[in-house]
PDB file of C-alpha atoms in Angstrom:
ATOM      1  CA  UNK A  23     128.830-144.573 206.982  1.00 52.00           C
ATOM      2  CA  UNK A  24     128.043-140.999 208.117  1.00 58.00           C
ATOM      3  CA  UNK A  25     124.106-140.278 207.477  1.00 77.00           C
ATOM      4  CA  UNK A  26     122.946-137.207 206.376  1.00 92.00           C
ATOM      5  CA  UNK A  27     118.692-136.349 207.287  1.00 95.00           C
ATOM      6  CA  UNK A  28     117.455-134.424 204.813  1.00 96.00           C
ATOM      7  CA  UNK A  29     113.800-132.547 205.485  1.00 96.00           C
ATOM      8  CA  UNK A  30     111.325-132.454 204.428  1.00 96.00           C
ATOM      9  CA  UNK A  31     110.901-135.893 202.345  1.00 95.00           C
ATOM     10  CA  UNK A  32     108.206-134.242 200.214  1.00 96.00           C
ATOM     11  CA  UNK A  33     107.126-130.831 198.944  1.00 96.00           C
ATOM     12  CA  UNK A  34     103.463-129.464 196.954  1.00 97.00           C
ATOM     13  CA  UNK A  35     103.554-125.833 196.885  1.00 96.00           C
ATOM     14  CA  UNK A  36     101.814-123.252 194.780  1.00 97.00           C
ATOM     15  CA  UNK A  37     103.881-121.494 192.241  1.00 97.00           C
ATOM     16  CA  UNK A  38     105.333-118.532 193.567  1.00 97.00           C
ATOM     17  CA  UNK A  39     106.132-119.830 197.098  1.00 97.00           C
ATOM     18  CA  UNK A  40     109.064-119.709 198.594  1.00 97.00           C
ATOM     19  CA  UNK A  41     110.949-123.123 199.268  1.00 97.00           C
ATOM     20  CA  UNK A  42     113.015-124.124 202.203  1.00 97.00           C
ATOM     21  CA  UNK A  43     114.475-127.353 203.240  1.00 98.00           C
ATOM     22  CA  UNK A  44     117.467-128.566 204.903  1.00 97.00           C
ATOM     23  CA  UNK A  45     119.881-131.358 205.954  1.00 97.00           C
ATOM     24  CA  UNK A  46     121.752-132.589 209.042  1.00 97.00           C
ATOM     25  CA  UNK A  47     124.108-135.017 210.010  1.00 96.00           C
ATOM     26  CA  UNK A  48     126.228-135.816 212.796  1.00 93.00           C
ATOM     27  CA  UNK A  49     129.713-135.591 212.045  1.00 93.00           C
ATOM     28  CA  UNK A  50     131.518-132.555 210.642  1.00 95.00           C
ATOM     29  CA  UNK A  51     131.799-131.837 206.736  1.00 95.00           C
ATOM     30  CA  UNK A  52     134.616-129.604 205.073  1.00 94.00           C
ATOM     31  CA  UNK A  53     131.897-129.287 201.851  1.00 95.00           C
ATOM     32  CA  UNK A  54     128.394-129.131 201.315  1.00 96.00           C
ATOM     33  CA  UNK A  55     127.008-129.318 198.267  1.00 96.00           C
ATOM     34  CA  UNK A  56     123.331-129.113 196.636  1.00 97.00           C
ATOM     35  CA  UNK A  57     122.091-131.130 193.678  1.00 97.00           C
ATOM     36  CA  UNK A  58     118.639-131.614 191.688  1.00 98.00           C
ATOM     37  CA  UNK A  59     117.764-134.343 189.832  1.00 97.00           C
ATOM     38  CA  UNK A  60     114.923-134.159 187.267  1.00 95.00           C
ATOM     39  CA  UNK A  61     112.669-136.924 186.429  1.00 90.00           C
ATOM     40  CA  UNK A  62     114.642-139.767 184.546  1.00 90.00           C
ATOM     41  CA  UNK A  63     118.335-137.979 184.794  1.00 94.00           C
ATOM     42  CA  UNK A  64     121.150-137.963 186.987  1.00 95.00           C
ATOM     43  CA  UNK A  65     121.632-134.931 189.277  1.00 96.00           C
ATOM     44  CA  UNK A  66     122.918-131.753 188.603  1.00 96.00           C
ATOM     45  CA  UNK A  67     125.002-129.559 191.167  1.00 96.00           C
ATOM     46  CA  UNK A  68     123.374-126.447 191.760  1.00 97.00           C
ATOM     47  CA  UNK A  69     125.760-124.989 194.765  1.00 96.00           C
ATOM     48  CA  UNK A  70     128.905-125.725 196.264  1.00 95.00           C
ATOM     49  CA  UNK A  71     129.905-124.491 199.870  1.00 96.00           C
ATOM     50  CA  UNK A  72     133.216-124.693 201.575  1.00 95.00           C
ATOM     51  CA  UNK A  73     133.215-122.724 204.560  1.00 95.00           C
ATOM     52  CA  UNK A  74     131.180-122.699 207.334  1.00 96.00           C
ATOM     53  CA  UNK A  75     129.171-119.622 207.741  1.00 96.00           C
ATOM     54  CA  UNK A  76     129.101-119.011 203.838  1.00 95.00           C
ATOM     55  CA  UNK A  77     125.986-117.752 202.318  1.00 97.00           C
ATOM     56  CA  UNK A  78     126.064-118.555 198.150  1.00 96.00           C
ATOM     57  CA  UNK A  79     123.580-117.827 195.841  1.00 96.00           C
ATOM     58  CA  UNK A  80     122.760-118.685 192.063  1.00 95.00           C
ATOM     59  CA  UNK A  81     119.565-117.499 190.615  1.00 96.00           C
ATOM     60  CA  UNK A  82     116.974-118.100 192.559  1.00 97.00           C
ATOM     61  CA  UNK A  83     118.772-120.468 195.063  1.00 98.00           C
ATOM     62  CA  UNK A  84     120.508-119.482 197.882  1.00 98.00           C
ATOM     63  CA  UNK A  85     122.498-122.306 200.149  1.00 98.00           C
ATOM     64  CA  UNK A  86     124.033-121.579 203.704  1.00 98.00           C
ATOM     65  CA  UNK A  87     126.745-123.726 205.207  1.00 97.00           C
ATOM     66  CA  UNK A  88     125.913-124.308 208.817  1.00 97.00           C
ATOM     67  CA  UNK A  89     128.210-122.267 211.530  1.00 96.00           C
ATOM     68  CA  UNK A  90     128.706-126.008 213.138  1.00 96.00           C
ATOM     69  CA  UNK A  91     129.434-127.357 210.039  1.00 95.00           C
ATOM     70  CA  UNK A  92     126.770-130.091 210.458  1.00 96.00           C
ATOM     71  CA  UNK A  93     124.330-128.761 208.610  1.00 97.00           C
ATOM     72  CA  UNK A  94     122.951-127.278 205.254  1.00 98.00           C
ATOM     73  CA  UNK A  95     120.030-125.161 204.166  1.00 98.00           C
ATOM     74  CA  UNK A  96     118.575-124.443 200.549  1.00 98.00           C
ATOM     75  CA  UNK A  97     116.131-121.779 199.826  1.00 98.00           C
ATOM     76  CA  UNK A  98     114.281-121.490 196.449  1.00 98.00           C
ATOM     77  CA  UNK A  99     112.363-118.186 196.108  1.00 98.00           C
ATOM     78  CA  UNK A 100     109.413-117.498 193.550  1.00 98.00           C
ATOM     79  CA  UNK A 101     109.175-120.991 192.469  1.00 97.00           C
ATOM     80  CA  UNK A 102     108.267-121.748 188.746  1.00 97.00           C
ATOM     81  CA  UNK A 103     107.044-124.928 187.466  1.00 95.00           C
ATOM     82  CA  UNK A 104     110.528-125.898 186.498  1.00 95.00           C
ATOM     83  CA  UNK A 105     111.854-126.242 190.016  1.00 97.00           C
ATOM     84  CA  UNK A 106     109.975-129.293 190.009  1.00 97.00           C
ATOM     85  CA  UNK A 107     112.155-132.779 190.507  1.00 96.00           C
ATOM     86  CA  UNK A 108     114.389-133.898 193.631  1.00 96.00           C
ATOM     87  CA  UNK A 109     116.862-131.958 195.220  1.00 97.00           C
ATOM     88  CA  UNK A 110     119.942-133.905 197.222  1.00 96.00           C
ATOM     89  CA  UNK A 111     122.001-132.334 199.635  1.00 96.00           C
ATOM     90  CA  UNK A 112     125.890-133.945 199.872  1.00 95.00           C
ATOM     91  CA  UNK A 113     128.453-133.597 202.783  1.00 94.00           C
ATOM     92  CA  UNK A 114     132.068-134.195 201.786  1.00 93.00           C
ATOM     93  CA  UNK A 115     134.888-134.931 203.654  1.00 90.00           C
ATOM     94  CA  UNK A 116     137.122-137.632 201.848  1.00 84.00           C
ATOM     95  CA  UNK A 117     134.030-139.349 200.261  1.00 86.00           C
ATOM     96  CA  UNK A 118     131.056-137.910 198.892  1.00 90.00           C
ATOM     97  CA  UNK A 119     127.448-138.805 201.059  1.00 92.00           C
ATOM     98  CA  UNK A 120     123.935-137.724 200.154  1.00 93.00           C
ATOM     99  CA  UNK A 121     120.725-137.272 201.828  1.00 94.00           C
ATOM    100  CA  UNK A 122     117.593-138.680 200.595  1.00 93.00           C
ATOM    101  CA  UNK A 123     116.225-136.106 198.941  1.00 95.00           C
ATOM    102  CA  UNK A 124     113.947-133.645 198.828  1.00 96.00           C
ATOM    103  CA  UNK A 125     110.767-134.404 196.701  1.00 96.00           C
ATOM    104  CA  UNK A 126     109.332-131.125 195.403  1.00 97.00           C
ATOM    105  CA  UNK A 127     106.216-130.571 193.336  1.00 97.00           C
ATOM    106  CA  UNK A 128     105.104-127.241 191.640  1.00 96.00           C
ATOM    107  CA  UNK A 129     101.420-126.594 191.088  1.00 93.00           C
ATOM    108  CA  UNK A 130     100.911-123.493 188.334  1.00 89.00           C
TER     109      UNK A 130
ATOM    110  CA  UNK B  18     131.130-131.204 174.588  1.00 67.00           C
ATOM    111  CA  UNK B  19     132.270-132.585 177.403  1.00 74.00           C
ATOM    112  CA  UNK B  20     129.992-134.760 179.413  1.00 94.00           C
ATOM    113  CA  UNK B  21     129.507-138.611 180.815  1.00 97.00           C
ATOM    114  CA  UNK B  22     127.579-140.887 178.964  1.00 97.00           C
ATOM    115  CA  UNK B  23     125.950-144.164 180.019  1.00 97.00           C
ATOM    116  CA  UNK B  24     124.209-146.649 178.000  1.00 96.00           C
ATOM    117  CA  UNK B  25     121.476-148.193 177.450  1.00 96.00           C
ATOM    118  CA  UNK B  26     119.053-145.610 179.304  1.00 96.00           C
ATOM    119  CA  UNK B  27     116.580-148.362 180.050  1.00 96.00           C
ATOM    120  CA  UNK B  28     117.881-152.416 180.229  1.00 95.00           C
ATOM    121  CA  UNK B  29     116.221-155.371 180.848  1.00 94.00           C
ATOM    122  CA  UNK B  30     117.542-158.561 182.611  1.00 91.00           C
ATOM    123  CA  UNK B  31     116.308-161.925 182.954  1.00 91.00           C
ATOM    124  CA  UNK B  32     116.795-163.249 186.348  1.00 89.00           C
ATOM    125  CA  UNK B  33     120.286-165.276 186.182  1.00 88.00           C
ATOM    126  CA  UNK B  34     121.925-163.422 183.501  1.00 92.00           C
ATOM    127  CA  UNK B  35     124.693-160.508 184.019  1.00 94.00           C
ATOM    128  CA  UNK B  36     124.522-156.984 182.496  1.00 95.00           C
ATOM    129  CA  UNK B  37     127.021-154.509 181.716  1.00 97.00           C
ATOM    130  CA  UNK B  38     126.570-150.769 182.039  1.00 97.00           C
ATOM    131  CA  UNK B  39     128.468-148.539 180.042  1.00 98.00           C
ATOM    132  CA  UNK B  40     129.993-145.474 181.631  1.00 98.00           C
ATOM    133  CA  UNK B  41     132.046-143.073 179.148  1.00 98.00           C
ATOM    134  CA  UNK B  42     133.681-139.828 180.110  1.00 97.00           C
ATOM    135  CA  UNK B  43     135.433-137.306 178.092  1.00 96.00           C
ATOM    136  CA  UNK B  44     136.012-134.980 180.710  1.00 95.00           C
ATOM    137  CA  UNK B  45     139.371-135.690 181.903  1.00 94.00           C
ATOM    138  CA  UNK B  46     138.495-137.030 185.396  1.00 94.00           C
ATOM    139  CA  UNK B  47     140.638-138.706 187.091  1.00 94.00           C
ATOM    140  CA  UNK B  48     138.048-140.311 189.609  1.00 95.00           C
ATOM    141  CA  UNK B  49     134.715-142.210 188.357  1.00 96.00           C
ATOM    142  CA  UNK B  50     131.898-143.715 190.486  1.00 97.00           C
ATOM    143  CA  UNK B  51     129.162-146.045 190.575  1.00 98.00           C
ATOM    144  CA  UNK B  52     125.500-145.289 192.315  1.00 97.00           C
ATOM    145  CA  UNK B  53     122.645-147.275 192.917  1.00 96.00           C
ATOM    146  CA  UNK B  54     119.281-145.045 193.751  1.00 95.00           C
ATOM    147  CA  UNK B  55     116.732-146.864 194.994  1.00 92.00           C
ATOM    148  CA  UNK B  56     113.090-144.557 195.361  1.00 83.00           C
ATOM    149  CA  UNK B  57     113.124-142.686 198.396  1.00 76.00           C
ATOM    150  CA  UNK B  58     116.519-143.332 199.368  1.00 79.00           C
ATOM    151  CA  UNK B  59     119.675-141.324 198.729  1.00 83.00           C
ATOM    152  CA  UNK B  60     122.847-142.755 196.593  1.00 92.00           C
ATOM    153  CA  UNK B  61     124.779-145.205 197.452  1.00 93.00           C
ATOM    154  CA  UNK B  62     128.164-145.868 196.653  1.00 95.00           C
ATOM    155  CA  UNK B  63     129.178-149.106 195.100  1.00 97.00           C
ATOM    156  CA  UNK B  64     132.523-148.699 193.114  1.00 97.00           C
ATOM    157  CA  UNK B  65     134.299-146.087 192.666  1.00 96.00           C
ATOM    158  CA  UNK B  66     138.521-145.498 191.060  1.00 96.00           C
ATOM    159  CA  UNK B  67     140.480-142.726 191.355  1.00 94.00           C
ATOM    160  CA  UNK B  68     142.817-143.967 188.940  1.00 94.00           C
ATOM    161  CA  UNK B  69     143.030-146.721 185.967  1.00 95.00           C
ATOM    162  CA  UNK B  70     143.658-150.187 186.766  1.00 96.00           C
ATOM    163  CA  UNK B  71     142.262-149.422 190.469  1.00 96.00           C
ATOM    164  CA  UNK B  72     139.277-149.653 191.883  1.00 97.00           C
ATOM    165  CA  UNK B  73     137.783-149.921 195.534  1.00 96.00           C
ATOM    166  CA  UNK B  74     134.578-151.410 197.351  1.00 97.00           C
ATOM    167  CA  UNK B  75     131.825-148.870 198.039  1.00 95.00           C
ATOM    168  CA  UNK B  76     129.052-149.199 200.661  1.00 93.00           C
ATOM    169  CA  UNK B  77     127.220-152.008 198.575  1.00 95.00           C
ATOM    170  CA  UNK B  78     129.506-153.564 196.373  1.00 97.00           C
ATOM    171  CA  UNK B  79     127.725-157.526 196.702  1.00 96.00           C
ATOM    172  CA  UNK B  80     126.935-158.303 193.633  1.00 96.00           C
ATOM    173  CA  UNK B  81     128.492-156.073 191.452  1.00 98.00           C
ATOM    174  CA  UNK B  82     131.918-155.963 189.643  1.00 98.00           C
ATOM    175  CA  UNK B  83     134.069-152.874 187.680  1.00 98.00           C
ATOM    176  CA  UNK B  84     136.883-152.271 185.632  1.00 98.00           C
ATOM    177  CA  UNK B  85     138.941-149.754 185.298  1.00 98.00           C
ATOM    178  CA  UNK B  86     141.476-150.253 181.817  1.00 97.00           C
ATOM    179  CA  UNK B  87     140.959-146.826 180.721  1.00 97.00           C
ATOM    180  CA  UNK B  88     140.718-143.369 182.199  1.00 97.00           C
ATOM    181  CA  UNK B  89     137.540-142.679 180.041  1.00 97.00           C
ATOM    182  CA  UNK B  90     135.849-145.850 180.710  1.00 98.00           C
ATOM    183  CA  UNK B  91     134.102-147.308 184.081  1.00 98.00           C
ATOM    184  CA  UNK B  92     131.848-149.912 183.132  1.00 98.00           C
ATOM    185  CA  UNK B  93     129.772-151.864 185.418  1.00 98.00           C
ATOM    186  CA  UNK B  94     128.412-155.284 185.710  1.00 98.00           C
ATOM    187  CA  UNK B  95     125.041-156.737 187.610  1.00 96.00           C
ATOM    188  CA  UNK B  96     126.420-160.240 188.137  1.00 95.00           C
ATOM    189  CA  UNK B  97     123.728-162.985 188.724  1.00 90.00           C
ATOM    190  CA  UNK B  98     125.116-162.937 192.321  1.00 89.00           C
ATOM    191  CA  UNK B  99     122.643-159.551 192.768  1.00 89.00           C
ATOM    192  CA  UNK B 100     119.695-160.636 194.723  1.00 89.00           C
ATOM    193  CA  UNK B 101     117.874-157.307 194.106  1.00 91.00           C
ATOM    194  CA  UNK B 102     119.246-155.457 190.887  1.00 93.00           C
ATOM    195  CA  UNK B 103     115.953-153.611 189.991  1.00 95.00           C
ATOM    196  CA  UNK B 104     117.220-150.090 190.205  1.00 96.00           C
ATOM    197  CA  UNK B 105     117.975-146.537 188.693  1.00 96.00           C
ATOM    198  CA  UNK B 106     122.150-146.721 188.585  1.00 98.00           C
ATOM    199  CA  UNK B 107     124.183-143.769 188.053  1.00 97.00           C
ATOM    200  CA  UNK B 108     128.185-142.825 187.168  1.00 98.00           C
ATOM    201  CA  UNK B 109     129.885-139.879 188.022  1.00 96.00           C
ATOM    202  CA  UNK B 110     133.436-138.433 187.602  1.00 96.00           C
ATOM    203  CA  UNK B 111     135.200-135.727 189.137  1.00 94.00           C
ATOM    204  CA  UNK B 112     138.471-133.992 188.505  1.00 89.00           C
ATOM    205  CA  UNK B 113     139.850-135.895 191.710  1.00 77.00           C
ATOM    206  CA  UNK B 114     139.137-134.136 194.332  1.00 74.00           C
ATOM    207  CA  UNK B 115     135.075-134.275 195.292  1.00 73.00           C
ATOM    208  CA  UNK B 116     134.700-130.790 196.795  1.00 76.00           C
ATOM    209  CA  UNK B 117     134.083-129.649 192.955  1.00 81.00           C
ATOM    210  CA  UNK B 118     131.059-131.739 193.238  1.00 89.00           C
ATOM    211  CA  UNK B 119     130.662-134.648 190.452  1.00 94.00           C
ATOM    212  CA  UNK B 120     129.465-134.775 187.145  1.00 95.00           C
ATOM    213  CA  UNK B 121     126.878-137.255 186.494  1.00 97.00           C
ATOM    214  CA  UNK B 122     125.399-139.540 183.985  1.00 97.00           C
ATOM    215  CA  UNK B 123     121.329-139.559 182.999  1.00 97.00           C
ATOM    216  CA  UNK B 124     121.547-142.920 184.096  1.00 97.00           C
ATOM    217  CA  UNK B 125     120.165-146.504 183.612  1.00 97.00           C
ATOM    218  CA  UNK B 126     117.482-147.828 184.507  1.00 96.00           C
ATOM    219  CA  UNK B 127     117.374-151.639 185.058  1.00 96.00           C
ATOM    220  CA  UNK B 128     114.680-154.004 185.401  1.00 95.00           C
ATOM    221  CA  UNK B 129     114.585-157.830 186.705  1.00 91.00           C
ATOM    222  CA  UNK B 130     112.095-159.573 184.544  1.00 87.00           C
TER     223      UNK B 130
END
């Protein structure tokens, strides 16, 4: 199936740094879409894009859709100890695929 | 409130026996899935229905059967046939169309003994 590479694997930042990771693939998606999963729970969608180009924010988190459509970025800003757990990126087109996830740890 | 539900949270097998996970919705969805996550690696698909009394094969399917008899209910089962079934499994629904992004479970957690 179509493979999505999602970087970095793993995050340790201090609290207040800003976050930034992304994800690739290389075939075209229609939707991106963000998700984190805390420790021991199923994921959580945090941002949904749809056109390429688009720019959406919630909070703290801010998502782009890439112009080529084969690619995704997620920014956290003035992370909190909360922000800690995995976050997934997902490309859909008829099915739903995920990256591997992005491991990120928050030291206070 | 509306949510998915899957039970037990943690489940223990003996090797030869087959499980059942329970996957309940009351969200409406039309379409309900089955992941495995495995550490380090993304989701993978191994049933999923987009209607009751259908289902199709996901990406690793071996080992693994559903049913579908009602629109609120996808359980799965861990058959014997499994060679590795240690694993965090997950079920999501979604309205029917996946660009809304899917609701998920808190999972299960299952462990060969």
């Amino acid at each position: 199936g179509q493979q999505l590479n999602q970087s970095p694997q793993s995050m340790f930042i201090q609290e207040g740094e800003d976050v930034s990771m992304n994800c690739t693939s290389s075939s075209i998606f229609n939707t991106w879409l963000w998700y984190k999963q805390d420790p021991g729970e199923g994921p959580v969608l945090l941002i949904a894009l749809y056109k390429a180009g688009e720019l959406t924010s919630n909070g703290r988190l801010t998502a782009q859709f890439g112009i080529t459509r084969k690619d995704s970025f997620l920014n956290i800003s003035a992370s909190i100890p909360s922000d800690v757990g995995i976050y997934f990126c997902a490309g859909y087109n008829n099915d739903m695929r995920f990256g591997a996830g992005t491991r990120l740890t928050v030291k206070p | 409130d509306g949510g998915i539900t899957q039970s037990p949270k943690y489940l223990f097998r003996k090797e030869g026996q087959n499980v059942t996970l329970s996957c309940e919705q009351n969200l409406n969805h039309d379409a309900m899935y089955w992941y495995r996550q495995d550490p380090g690696q993304g989701l993978r698909l191994i049933y999923y229905s987009q209607i009751v009394n259908d289902f199709q094969k996901g990406d690793i399917a071996e080992g693994y059967s559903v049913s579908r008899e009602k629109k609120e209910s996808f359980p799965l089962t861990v058959t014997s046939a499994q060679k590795n079934p240690t694993a965090f499994y997950l079920c999501a629904s979604t309205p029917g169309q996946g660009w809304y992004g899917y609701t998920f479970g808190s999972g299960t957690r299952l462990t060969v003994v």
